[in-house]
mmCIF file of C-alpha atoms and ligand atoms in Angstrom:
data_model
loop_
_atom_site.group_PDB
_atom_site.id
_atom_site.type_symbol
_atom_site.label_atom_id
_atom_site.label_comp_id
_atom_site.label_asym_id
_atom_site.label_seq_id
_atom_site.Cartn_x
_atom_site.Cartn_y
_atom_site.Cartn_z
ATOM 1 C CA UNK A 3 -0.092 -0.229 -0.032
ATOM 2 C CA UNK A 4 1.150 3.809 -0.780
ATOM 3 C CA UNK A 5 -0.076 6.504 1.514
ATOM 4 C CA UNK A 6 0.762 9.791 -0.165
ATOM 5 C CA UNK A 7 0.735 11.859 2.906
ATOM 6 C CA UNK A 8 2.448 10.629 5.830
ATOM 7 C CA UNK A 9 1.073 7.604 7.226
ATOM 8 C CA UNK A 10 -0.371 8.798 10.670
ATOM 9 C CA UNK A 11 -2.136 6.320 13.925
ATOM 10 C CA UNK A 12 -0.657 4.739 17.368
ATOM 11 C CA UNK A 13 2.144 2.424 18.257
ATOM 12 C CA UNK A 14 2.119 0.570 21.653
ATOM 13 C CA UNK A 15 6.208 0.871 22.047
ATOM 14 C CA UNK A 16 6.942 4.184 23.450
ATOM 15 C CA UNK A 17 4.465 3.517 26.850
ATOM 16 C CA UNK A 18 3.876 -0.021 26.850
ATOM 17 C CA UNK A 19 6.743 -2.190 25.214
ATOM 18 C CA UNK A 20 5.944 -6.162 25.999
ATOM 19 C CA UNK A 21 3.335 -5.332 28.308
ATOM 20 C CA UNK A 22 0.272 -5.267 25.467
ATOM 21 C CA UNK A 23 -2.218 -7.891 24.716
ATOM 22 C CA UNK A 24 -5.766 -7.564 23.061
ATOM 23 C CA UNK A 25 -7.955 -5.622 25.158
ATOM 24 C CA UNK A 26 -5.271 -2.619 25.665
ATOM 25 C CA UNK A 27 -5.313 -2.564 21.132
ATOM 26 C CA UNK A 28 -9.011 -2.908 21.483
ATOM 27 C CA UNK A 29 -9.826 0.476 23.881
ATOM 28 C CA UNK A 30 -7.211 2.186 22.575
ATOM 29 C CA UNK A 31 -8.634 1.659 19.159
ATOM 30 C CA UNK A 32 -12.310 2.925 20.860
ATOM 31 C CA UNK A 33 -10.644 5.805 22.757
ATOM 32 C CA UNK A 34 -9.106 7.144 19.084
ATOM 33 C CA UNK A 35 -12.356 7.691 17.596
ATOM 34 C CA UNK A 36 -14.362 7.984 20.330
ATOM 35 C CA UNK A 37 -11.338 11.390 21.627
ATOM 36 C CA UNK A 38 -11.764 12.915 18.013
ATOM 37 C CA UNK A 39 -8.159 11.704 17.032
ATOM 38 C CA UNK A 40 -9.059 9.182 14.352
ATOM 39 C CA UNK A 41 -11.288 12.114 12.760
ATOM 40 C CA UNK A 42 -7.879 14.152 12.011
ATOM 41 C CA UNK A 43 -6.259 10.949 10.524
ATOM 42 C CA UNK A 44 -4.921 9.342 12.982
ATOM 43 C CA UNK A 45 -5.887 5.669 11.486
ATOM 44 C CA UNK A 46 -3.251 2.808 11.797
ATOM 45 C CA UNK A 47 -2.671 1.070 15.289
ATOM 46 C CA UNK A 48 0.409 -0.663 14.981
ATOM 47 C CA UNK A 49 1.005 -3.872 18.062
ATOM 48 C CA UNK A 50 5.015 -3.098 18.012
ATOM 49 C CA UNK A 51 7.219 -6.076 19.306
ATOM 50 C CA UNK A 52 6.761 -8.678 21.612
ATOM 51 C CA UNK A 53 3.497 -9.652 20.418
ATOM 52 C CA UNK A 54 4.305 -13.506 19.510
ATOM 53 C CA UNK A 55 5.546 -16.716 21.178
ATOM 54 C CA UNK A 56 9.364 -17.274 21.188
ATOM 55 C CA UNK A 57 8.317 -20.339 18.669
ATOM 56 C CA UNK A 58 7.164 -20.586 15.896
ATOM 57 C CA UNK A 59 4.683 -23.339 14.846
ATOM 58 C CA UNK A 60 5.027 -26.707 13.182
ATOM 59 C CA UNK A 61 4.611 -25.057 10.141
ATOM 60 C CA UNK A 62 7.309 -22.499 10.248
ATOM 61 C CA UNK A 63 4.373 -19.761 10.966
ATOM 62 C CA UNK A 64 4.852 -16.675 13.584
ATOM 63 C CA UNK A 65 2.303 -17.308 16.788
ATOM 64 C CA UNK A 66 0.116 -14.672 18.336
ATOM 65 C CA UNK A 67 0.754 -15.240 22.318
ATOM 66 C CA UNK A 68 -2.498 -16.555 22.887
ATOM 67 C CA UNK A 69 -2.328 -15.287 26.804
ATOM 68 C CA UNK A 70 -2.121 -11.451 25.579
ATOM 69 C CA UNK A 71 -4.140 -11.913 22.196
ATOM 70 C CA UNK A 72 -6.777 -14.701 23.218
ATOM 71 C CA UNK A 73 -8.803 -14.964 20.019
ATOM 72 C CA UNK A 74 -5.618 -14.088 17.615
ATOM 73 C CA UNK A 75 -4.591 -10.982 14.767
ATOM 74 C CA UNK A 76 -7.595 -11.987 12.503
ATOM 75 C CA UNK A 77 -10.136 -11.650 15.157
ATOM 76 C CA UNK A 78 -8.068 -7.563 15.799
ATOM 77 C CA UNK A 79 -7.688 -6.997 12.359
ATOM 78 C CA UNK A 80 -11.350 -7.501 12.023
ATOM 79 C CA UNK A 81 -12.830 -4.872 15.447
ATOM 80 C CA UNK A 82 -10.342 -2.234 14.198
ATOM 81 C CA UNK A 83 -11.806 -2.570 10.172
ATOM 82 C CA UNK A 84 -15.464 -1.958 11.510
ATOM 83 C CA UNK A 85 -14.304 0.786 13.151
ATOM 84 C CA UNK A 86 -12.677 1.902 10.294
ATOM 85 C CA UNK A 87 -9.246 1.978 11.556
ATOM 86 C CA UNK A 88 -6.132 -0.100 9.956
ATOM 87 C CA UNK A 89 -3.997 -2.897 12.210
ATOM 88 C CA UNK A 90 -0.171 -2.443 12.043
ATOM 89 C CA UNK A 91 2.062 -5.282 12.835
ATOM 90 C CA UNK A 92 5.820 -5.684 13.991
ATOM 91 C CA UNK A 93 8.741 -7.920 13.092
ATOM 92 C CA UNK A 94 12.773 -7.659 12.208
ATOM 93 C CA UNK A 95 14.827 -8.361 9.213
ATOM 94 C CA UNK A 96 17.200 -10.197 11.166
ATOM 95 C CA UNK A 97 16.757 -13.977 13.135
ATOM 96 C CA UNK A 98 15.525 -12.234 16.254
ATOM 97 C CA UNK A 99 13.067 -9.195 16.959
ATOM 98 C CA UNK A 100 15.318 -6.655 18.923
ATOM 99 C CA UNK A 101 13.128 -7.653 21.809
ATOM 100 C CA UNK A 102 14.408 -11.301 20.871
ATOM 101 C CA UNK A 103 10.986 -12.573 19.475
ATOM 102 C CA UNK A 104 11.493 -14.349 15.897
ATOM 103 C CA UNK A 105 11.644 -12.653 13.669
ATOM 104 C CA UNK A 106 11.941 -12.970 9.491
ATOM 105 C CA UNK A 107 15.338 -13.369 8.420
ATOM 106 C CA UNK A 108 15.052 -16.171 5.799
ATOM 107 C CA UNK A 109 10.495 -16.303 6.274
ATOM 108 C CA UNK A 110 9.980 -13.067 4.762
ATOM 109 C CA UNK A 111 7.453 -14.816 2.145
ATOM 110 C CA UNK A 112 6.042 -16.944 5.177
ATOM 111 C CA UNK A 113 5.471 -13.881 7.639
ATOM 112 C CA UNK A 114 4.399 -11.196 4.277
ATOM 113 C CA UNK A 115 1.781 -14.342 3.380
ATOM 114 C CA UNK A 116 0.596 -14.480 7.161
ATOM 115 C CA UNK A 117 0.436 -11.057 8.004
ATOM 116 C CA UNK A 118 -2.034 -11.258 5.181
ATOM 117 C CA UNK A 119 -4.166 -14.138 5.798
ATOM 118 C CA UNK A 120 -4.437 -11.936 9.570
ATOM 119 C CA UNK A 121 -5.627 -8.679 7.282
ATOM 120 C CA UNK A 122 -2.930 -7.066 8.566
ATOM 121 C CA UNK A 123 -2.996 -3.191 6.935
ATOM 122 C CA UNK A 124 1.032 -2.135 8.397
ATOM 123 C CA UNK A 125 4.487 -4.123 8.750
ATOM 124 C CA UNK A 126 6.754 -1.716 10.420
ATOM 125 C CA UNK A 127 10.551 -3.796 9.626
ATOM 126 C CA UNK A 128 13.221 -3.751 12.161
ATOM 127 C CA UNK A 129 16.883 -4.007 11.882
ATOM 128 C CA UNK A 130 18.277 -6.038 14.790
ATOM 129 C CA UNK A 131 19.976 -9.441 14.440
ATOM 130 C CA UNK A 132 20.834 -8.636 11.237
ATOM 131 C CA UNK A 133 23.344 -11.245 9.987
ATOM 132 C CA UNK A 134 26.931 -9.127 9.425
ATOM 133 C CA UNK A 135 27.321 -11.101 6.176
ATOM 134 C CA UNK A 136 24.360 -9.671 4.588
ATOM 135 C CA UNK A 137 22.475 -6.787 3.345
ATOM 136 C CA UNK A 138 20.081 -4.765 4.895
ATOM 137 C CA UNK A 139 19.426 -3.431 1.778
ATOM 138 C CA UNK A 140 18.960 -7.059 0.347
ATOM 139 C CA UNK A 141 16.511 -7.641 3.174
ATOM 140 C CA UNK A 142 14.451 -5.205 3.019
ATOM 141 C CA UNK A 143 14.089 -5.693 -0.315
ATOM 142 C CA UNK A 144 12.875 -8.807 -0.037
ATOM 143 C CA UNK A 145 10.352 -8.217 2.367
ATOM 144 C CA UNK A 146 9.362 -4.911 0.232
ATOM 145 C CA UNK A 147 8.494 -7.847 -2.682
ATOM 146 C CA UNK A 148 7.507 -10.737 -0.170
ATOM 147 C CA UNK A 149 4.576 -8.217 0.644
ATOM 148 C CA UNK A 150 4.020 -6.936 -3.112
ATOM 149 C CA UNK A 151 3.283 -10.427 -3.992
ATOM 150 C CA UNK A 152 1.316 -11.444 -0.757
ATOM 151 C CA UNK A 153 -1.888 -10.844 -1.824
ATOM 152 C CA UNK A 154 -2.881 -7.869 -0.019
ATOM 153 C CA UNK A 155 -1.731 -4.245 0.305
ATOM 154 C CA UNK A 156 0.414 -4.005 3.076
ATOM 155 C CA UNK A 157 2.399 -0.848 4.246
ATOM 156 C CA UNK A 158 5.635 -1.506 4.899
ATOM 157 C CA UNK A 159 7.418 1.073 7.453
ATOM 158 C CA UNK A 160 11.438 0.562 7.856
ATOM 159 C CA UNK A 161 13.090 0.504 10.848
ATOM 160 C CA UNK A 162 16.815 0.757 10.147
ATOM 161 C CA UNK A 163 17.366 3.577 11.972
ATOM 162 C CA UNK A 164 19.490 5.266 8.824
ATOM 163 C CA UNK A 165 22.036 2.647 9.438
ATOM 164 C CA UNK A 166 23.823 1.547 6.835
ATOM 165 C CA UNK A 167 23.243 5.150 4.493
ATOM 166 C CA UNK A 168 19.580 4.135 4.643
ATOM 167 C CA UNK A 169 18.700 7.164 2.353
ATOM 168 C CA UNK A 170 20.468 6.476 -0.113
ATOM 169 C CA UNK A 171 19.042 2.796 -0.762
ATOM 170 C CA UNK A 172 15.563 2.827 1.180
ATOM 171 C CA UNK A 173 13.343 4.292 -1.446
ATOM 172 C CA UNK A 174 14.148 1.055 -3.980
ATOM 173 C CA UNK A 175 12.966 -1.303 -1.400
ATOM 174 C CA UNK A 176 8.852 -0.191 -1.664
ATOM 175 C CA UNK A 177 9.181 1.151 2.161
ATOM 176 C CA UNK A 178 6.572 4.151 2.679
ATOM 177 C CA UNK A 179 8.321 5.814 5.064
ATOM 178 C CA UNK A 180 11.666 4.706 6.835
ATOM 179 C CA UNK A 181 13.304 5.687 9.749
ATOM 180 C CA UNK A 182 16.142 7.788 9.680
ATOM 181 C CA UNK A 183 17.871 7.562 13.083
ATOM 182 C CA UNK A 184 17.979 5.648 16.385
ATOM 183 C CA UNK A 185 15.048 5.715 19.889
ATOM 184 C CA UNK A 186 13.369 8.378 20.594
ATOM 185 C CA UNK A 187 12.767 8.926 24.427
ATOM 186 C CA UNK A 188 10.685 10.944 26.378
ATOM 187 C CA UNK A 189 12.885 14.099 27.589
ATOM 188 C CA UNK A 190 13.789 16.993 25.381
ATOM 189 C CA UNK A 191 17.334 16.344 24.604
ATOM 190 C CA UNK A 192 16.479 13.439 22.744
ATOM 191 C CA UNK A 193 14.194 15.988 20.623
ATOM 192 C CA UNK A 194 16.980 18.181 19.693
ATOM 193 C CA UNK A 195 18.529 15.329 18.580
ATOM 194 C CA UNK A 196 16.484 13.682 16.604
ATOM 195 C CA UNK A 197 16.011 17.649 14.899
ATOM 196 C CA UNK A 198 19.043 18.052 14.524
ATOM 197 C CA UNK A 199 20.236 14.843 12.544
ATOM 198 C CA UNK A 200 17.499 15.340 10.356
ATOM 199 C CA UNK A 201 19.433 18.745 8.923
ATOM 200 C CA UNK A 202 21.462 16.183 6.219
ATOM 201 C CA UNK A 203 18.833 14.290 4.785
ATOM 202 C CA UNK A 204 15.941 17.321 4.070
ATOM 203 C CA UNK A 205 15.901 15.806 0.858
ATOM 204 C CA UNK A 206 15.711 12.384 1.547
ATOM 205 C CA UNK A 207 11.844 12.244 2.435
ATOM 206 C CA UNK A 208 8.520 12.893 1.066
ATOM 207 C CA UNK A 209 5.718 11.985 -1.269
ATOM 208 C CA UNK A 210 6.573 8.508 -1.865
ATOM 209 C CA UNK A 211 8.976 7.120 0.981
ATOM 210 C CA UNK A 212 8.426 10.095 3.896
ATOM 211 C CA UNK A 213 11.223 10.058 6.701
ATOM 212 C CA UNK A 214 9.963 9.184 9.732
ATOM 213 C CA UNK A 215 11.740 10.662 12.983
ATOM 214 C CA UNK A 216 10.987 8.047 15.113
ATOM 215 C CA UNK A 217 6.594 7.884 17.213
ATOM 216 C CA UNK A 218 5.486 10.947 19.278
ATOM 217 C CA UNK A 219 6.743 11.658 22.784
ATOM 218 C CA UNK A 220 3.831 14.302 22.959
ATOM 219 C CA UNK A 221 1.297 13.570 26.432
ATOM 220 C CA UNK A 222 4.146 10.616 28.114
ATOM 221 C CA UNK A 223 5.207 12.478 30.346
ATOM 222 C CA UNK A 224 7.655 10.775 32.113
ATOM 223 C CA UNK A 225 5.408 7.568 32.090
ATOM 224 C CA UNK A 226 6.088 4.361 30.356
ATOM 225 C CA UNK A 227 8.912 2.262 28.342
ATOM 226 C CA UNK A 228 10.951 5.084 26.983
ATOM 227 C CA UNK A 229 9.722 7.843 29.825
ATOM 228 C CA UNK A 230 13.105 9.566 30.786
ATOM 229 C CA UNK A 231 11.334 12.230 33.034
ATOM 230 C CA UNK A 232 9.154 13.623 30.099
ATOM 231 C CA UNK A 233 8.847 16.914 28.440
ATOM 232 C CA UNK A 234 6.816 20.279 29.463
ATOM 233 C CA UNK A 235 3.415 20.836 27.329
ATOM 234 C CA UNK A 236 5.598 24.007 25.399
ATOM 235 C CA UNK A 237 8.441 21.033 24.443
ATOM 236 C CA UNK A 238 6.297 18.673 23.094
ATOM 237 C CA UNK A 239 4.344 21.130 21.053
ATOM 238 C CA UNK A 240 7.745 22.299 19.794
ATOM 239 C CA UNK A 241 8.211 18.798 19.281
ATOM 240 C CA UNK A 242 5.231 18.267 17.318
ATOM 241 C CA UNK A 243 5.201 20.873 15.132
ATOM 242 C CA UNK A 244 8.973 20.100 14.352
ATOM 243 C CA UNK A 245 7.595 16.640 13.265
ATOM 244 C CA UNK A 246 4.963 18.050 11.078
ATOM 245 C CA UNK A 247 7.092 20.551 9.465
ATOM 246 C CA UNK A 248 9.546 17.996 8.496
ATOM 247 C CA UNK A 249 6.649 16.094 7.037
ATOM 248 C CA UNK A 250 7.475 12.993 9.286
ATOM 249 C CA UNK A 251 4.603 10.272 9.756
ATOM 250 C CA UNK A 252 3.026 11.414 12.894
ATOM 251 C CA UNK A 253 2.414 8.523 15.098
ATOM 252 C CA UNK A 254 1.295 8.925 18.861
ATOM 253 C CA UNK A 255 3.635 7.128 21.422
ATOM 254 C CA UNK A 256 1.423 7.868 24.585
ATOM 255 C CA UNK A 257 -1.644 6.031 25.960
ATOM 256 C CA UNK A 258 -4.509 7.417 24.710
ATOM 257 C CA UNK A 259 -6.917 6.204 27.045
ATOM 258 C CA UNK A 260 -5.065 8.460 29.378
ATOM 259 C CA UNK A 261 -4.779 11.876 27.615
ATOM 260 C CA UNK A 262 -5.123 15.142 28.767
ATOM 261 C CA UNK A 263 -6.654 17.868 27.152
ATOM 262 C CA UNK A 264 -3.377 19.488 26.380
ATOM 263 C CA UNK A 265 -2.214 16.466 25.014
ATOM 264 C CA UNK A 266 -5.005 16.387 22.891
ATOM 265 C CA UNK A 267 -5.009 19.322 21.865
ATOM 266 C CA UNK A 268 -1.908 19.077 20.569
ATOM 267 C CA UNK A 269 -1.984 15.824 18.399
ATOM 268 C CA UNK A 270 -5.226 17.201 17.393
ATOM 269 C CA UNK A 271 -3.821 20.785 15.800
ATOM 270 C CA UNK A 272 -5.709 20.382 12.048
ATOM 271 C CA UNK A 273 -3.427 23.514 11.346
ATOM 272 C CA UNK A 274 -0.732 21.824 12.095
ATOM 273 C CA UNK A 275 -1.620 18.916 10.497
ATOM 274 C CA UNK A 276 -2.401 20.224 7.652
ATOM 275 C CA UNK A 277 1.313 20.938 7.202
ATOM 276 C CA UNK A 278 2.204 17.417 7.697
ATOM 277 C CA UNK A 279 -0.074 16.267 5.431
ATOM 278 C CA UNK A 280 0.266 18.707 2.678
ATOM 279 C CA UNK A 281 -0.244 16.645 -0.640
ATOM 280 C CA UNK A 282 2.086 18.799 -2.775
ATOM 281 C CA UNK A 283 4.993 16.914 -0.540
ATOM 282 C CA UNK A 284 6.678 19.409 -1.039
ATOM 283 C CA UNK A 285 10.736 19.263 0.534
ATOM 284 C CA UNK A 286 11.135 21.242 3.867
ATOM 285 C CA UNK A 287 14.522 24.090 4.030
ATOM 286 C CA UNK A 288 16.600 25.260 6.561
ATOM 287 C CA UNK A 289 17.623 28.385 8.192
ATOM 288 C CA UNK A 290 19.933 28.895 11.091
ATOM 289 C CA UNK A 291 19.218 31.578 12.797
ATOM 290 C CA UNK A 292 23.413 33.314 13.789
ATOM 291 C CA UNK A 293 24.631 30.077 11.567
ATOM 292 C CA UNK A 294 23.456 28.107 14.845
ATOM 293 C CA UNK A 295 22.074 24.924 15.046
ATOM 294 C CA UNK A 296 20.189 24.696 18.016
ATOM 295 C CA UNK A 297 18.050 27.448 16.407
ATOM 296 C CA UNK A 298 16.400 26.262 13.240
ATOM 297 C CA UNK A 299 14.188 27.735 11.146
ATOM 298 C CA UNK A 300 12.424 25.027 9.293
ATOM 299 C CA UNK A 301 10.391 26.126 5.900
ATOM 300 C CA UNK A 302 7.908 24.506 3.386
ATOM 301 C CA UNK A 303 5.700 25.712 0.459
ATOM 302 C CA UNK A 304 2.483 24.246 1.014
ATOM 303 C CA UNK A 305 0.240 23.046 -2.160
ATOM 304 C CA UNK A 306 -1.467 25.472 -2.662
ATOM 305 C CA UNK A 307 1.253 28.408 -1.795
ATOM 306 C CA UNK A 308 1.245 29.221 1.254
ATOM 307 C CA UNK A 309 4.359 28.963 3.462
ATOM 308 C CA UNK A 310 4.628 27.367 6.644
ATOM 309 C CA UNK A 311 7.036 28.512 8.878
ATOM 310 C CA UNK A 312 8.805 27.729 12.351
ATOM 311 C CA UNK A 313 11.184 29.338 14.545
ATOM 312 C CA UNK A 314 12.677 26.522 16.509
ATOM 313 C CA UNK A 315 14.047 27.211 20.220
ATOM 314 C CA UNK A 316 16.092 24.400 21.466
ATOM 315 C CA UNK A 317 18.998 26.782 23.379
ATOM 316 C CA UNK A 318 18.112 27.163 26.917
ATOM 317 C CA UNK A 319 17.815 30.717 26.386
ATOM 318 C CA UNK A 320 15.235 33.150 25.620
ATOM 319 C CA UNK A 321 16.110 33.654 21.064
ATOM 320 C CA UNK A 322 15.586 36.793 18.947
ATOM 321 C CA UNK A 323 14.362 34.977 15.639
ATOM 322 C CA UNK A 324 13.894 37.011 12.535
ATOM 323 C CA UNK A 325 13.628 36.488 8.570
ATOM 324 C CA UNK A 326 12.654 38.700 5.802
ATOM 325 C CA UNK A 327 10.260 38.000 3.386
ATOM 326 C CA UNK A 328 12.844 38.278 0.604
ATOM 327 C CA UNK A 329 14.459 35.157 2.247
ATOM 328 C CA UNK A 330 11.612 33.487 2.259
ATOM 329 C CA UNK A 331 11.296 33.980 -1.550
ATOM 330 C CA UNK A 332 8.749 37.233 -1.450
ATOM 331 C CA UNK A 333 10.973 39.925 -2.442
ATOM 332 C CA UNK A 334 9.323 43.771 -2.141
ATOM 333 C CA UNK A 335 9.519 44.371 -6.183
ATOM 334 C CA UNK A 336 6.965 41.612 -6.424
ATOM 335 C CA UNK A 337 4.338 43.840 -4.868
ATOM 336 C CA UNK A 338 3.502 40.909 -2.885
ATOM 337 C CA UNK A 339 3.198 40.467 1.070
ATOM 338 C CA UNK A 340 3.362 38.069 3.552
ATOM 339 C CA UNK A 341 0.245 37.879 6.119
ATOM 340 C CA UNK A 342 -0.927 34.609 8.640
ATOM 341 C CA UNK A 343 -0.974 33.993 12.059
ATOM 342 C CA UNK A 344 1.004 31.865 15.040
ATOM 343 C CA UNK A 345 -0.624 27.779 14.856
ATOM 344 C CA UNK A 346 -1.014 27.254 18.907
ATOM 345 C CA UNK A 347 -1.942 30.852 20.031
ATOM 346 C CA UNK A 348 -3.827 31.789 16.345
ATOM 347 C CA UNK A 349 -1.889 35.478 17.046
ATOM 348 C CA UNK A 350 -1.324 37.712 13.942
ATOM 349 C CA UNK A 351 2.227 36.491 12.617
ATOM 350 C CA UNK A 352 4.470 39.687 13.830
ATOM 351 C CA UNK A 353 6.030 40.919 9.874
ATOM 352 C CA UNK A 354 7.428 44.128 10.798
ATOM 353 C CA UNK A 355 9.668 46.438 8.062
ATOM 354 C CA UNK A 356 8.642 43.248 5.736
ATOM 355 C CA UNK A 357 10.534 40.827 8.473
ATOM 356 C CA UNK A 358 9.282 37.787 10.480
ATOM 357 C CA UNK A 359 9.960 38.696 13.971
ATOM 358 C CA UNK A 360 9.460 36.778 17.776
ATOM 359 C CA UNK A 361 11.341 36.819 20.868
ATOM 360 C CA UNK A 362 11.129 32.856 21.681
ATOM 361 C CA UNK A 363 11.578 31.719 25.075
ATOM 362 C CA UNK A 364 13.911 28.756 25.502
ATOM 363 C CA UNK A 365 12.655 25.289 24.426
ATOM 364 C CA UNK A 366 9.133 27.022 22.910
ATOM 365 C CA UNK A 367 8.284 27.252 18.825
ATOM 366 C CA UNK A 368 6.408 29.850 16.785
ATOM 367 C CA UNK A 369 4.773 27.811 13.782
ATOM 368 C CA UNK A 370 2.872 30.565 11.226
ATOM 369 C CA UNK A 371 0.849 29.866 8.473
ATOM 370 C CA UNK A 372 1.787 32.678 5.707
ATOM 371 C CA UNK A 373 -0.660 33.301 2.587
ATOM 372 C CA UNK A 374 1.669 35.250 -0.442
ATOM 373 C CA UNK A 375 -1.477 38.156 -0.991
HETATM 374 C C1 LIG B 413 13.977 -0.680 17.742
HETATM 375 C C2 LIG B 413 13.491 -0.066 17.389
HETATM 376 C C3 LIG B 413 11.701 0.287 18.408
HETATM 377 C C4 LIG B 413 11.158 -0.278 18.574
HETATM 378 C C5 LIG B 413 11.482 -1.671 19.453
HETATM 379 C C6 LIG B 413 11.340 -2.607 19.766
HETATM 380 O O1 LIG B 413 14.654 -0.462 19.491
HETATM 381 O O2 LIG B 413 13.718 1.261 16.844
HETATM 382 O O3 LIG B 413 10.652 1.426 17.492
HETATM 383 O O4 LIG B 413 10.386 -1.199 17.344
HETATM 384 O O5 LIG B 413 12.733 -2.107 19.044
HETATM 385 O O6 LIG B 413 12.380 -3.894 20.175
#
């Protein structure tokens, strides 16, 4: 399956790791719908690592752990499909998954057929235990071919953490999204690191194969598997806005059944989601305020001709940001001007003397959608 905008959904790993089961999946799916996030575009419910038994069955097939998934995976898929959602599952190109469950090395065609039979719509494919003697790109192509021939549209989500120059070959594998970095953790240092790792690979993404900056930590508040102290709500706002401006898939990672209103408002910010999901899929470009890597200004030209501009203060002090309309591609001799608003506060974009200018506190962002008039 190919999605022409970055896939959106929820994934079990960030909060629950191995503590997953049918009840958690189905109740989270219900909350995704009841809380309005499904209507915002979140549709994939992805069961990450630790869903299987440690041994394959006599026919060499993967077996869902019957204690965690007493009715099997087809039941889960049918339940989600009946509600307009899609099922994602997880495997790995090595002999074992990262948590040491059986994985798909040399079983690619069997596993793709099994997933198709269950009604799976999405496969996250990891990189642990890849034999040194085999190339990751060859193993990913093998799974890409297996999925393309399994008789069901299954979205291929690569997760090789940017290793082995993933950006150079991932587009040849059939993957629709690719993880460009190592794992996210729920603290601001991790968000900052993942954003800065994008600077050199901005051209490698977009329609066809989206650059996946990893699951969101918005709303985790230090709880769960990758909880490492947590972030403030302003830091979560910055994190979400950066993922949207950079066009990453948006996979919620918190416990959606216990989400507070602020978290729901961040994840459900339709104007930011519209930037992430912009169908034209233009790549973002980058300026560095004062030449500082920790003060990125990220810009995207949107499909309707608007500009999305984000000021991101990754430093620990308040910073002044500015960028001229000329820098943004709208010189004054064009007779055109930019006007618009900030997308969290709704405040008018502060444009003075043909310059978008604002003072931004530490660990905060300002994101504007600007019209050319
Ligand atoms: C790797 C991936 C994570 C998660 C775990 C599961 O670390 O990068 O996203 O899937 O494996 O074990």
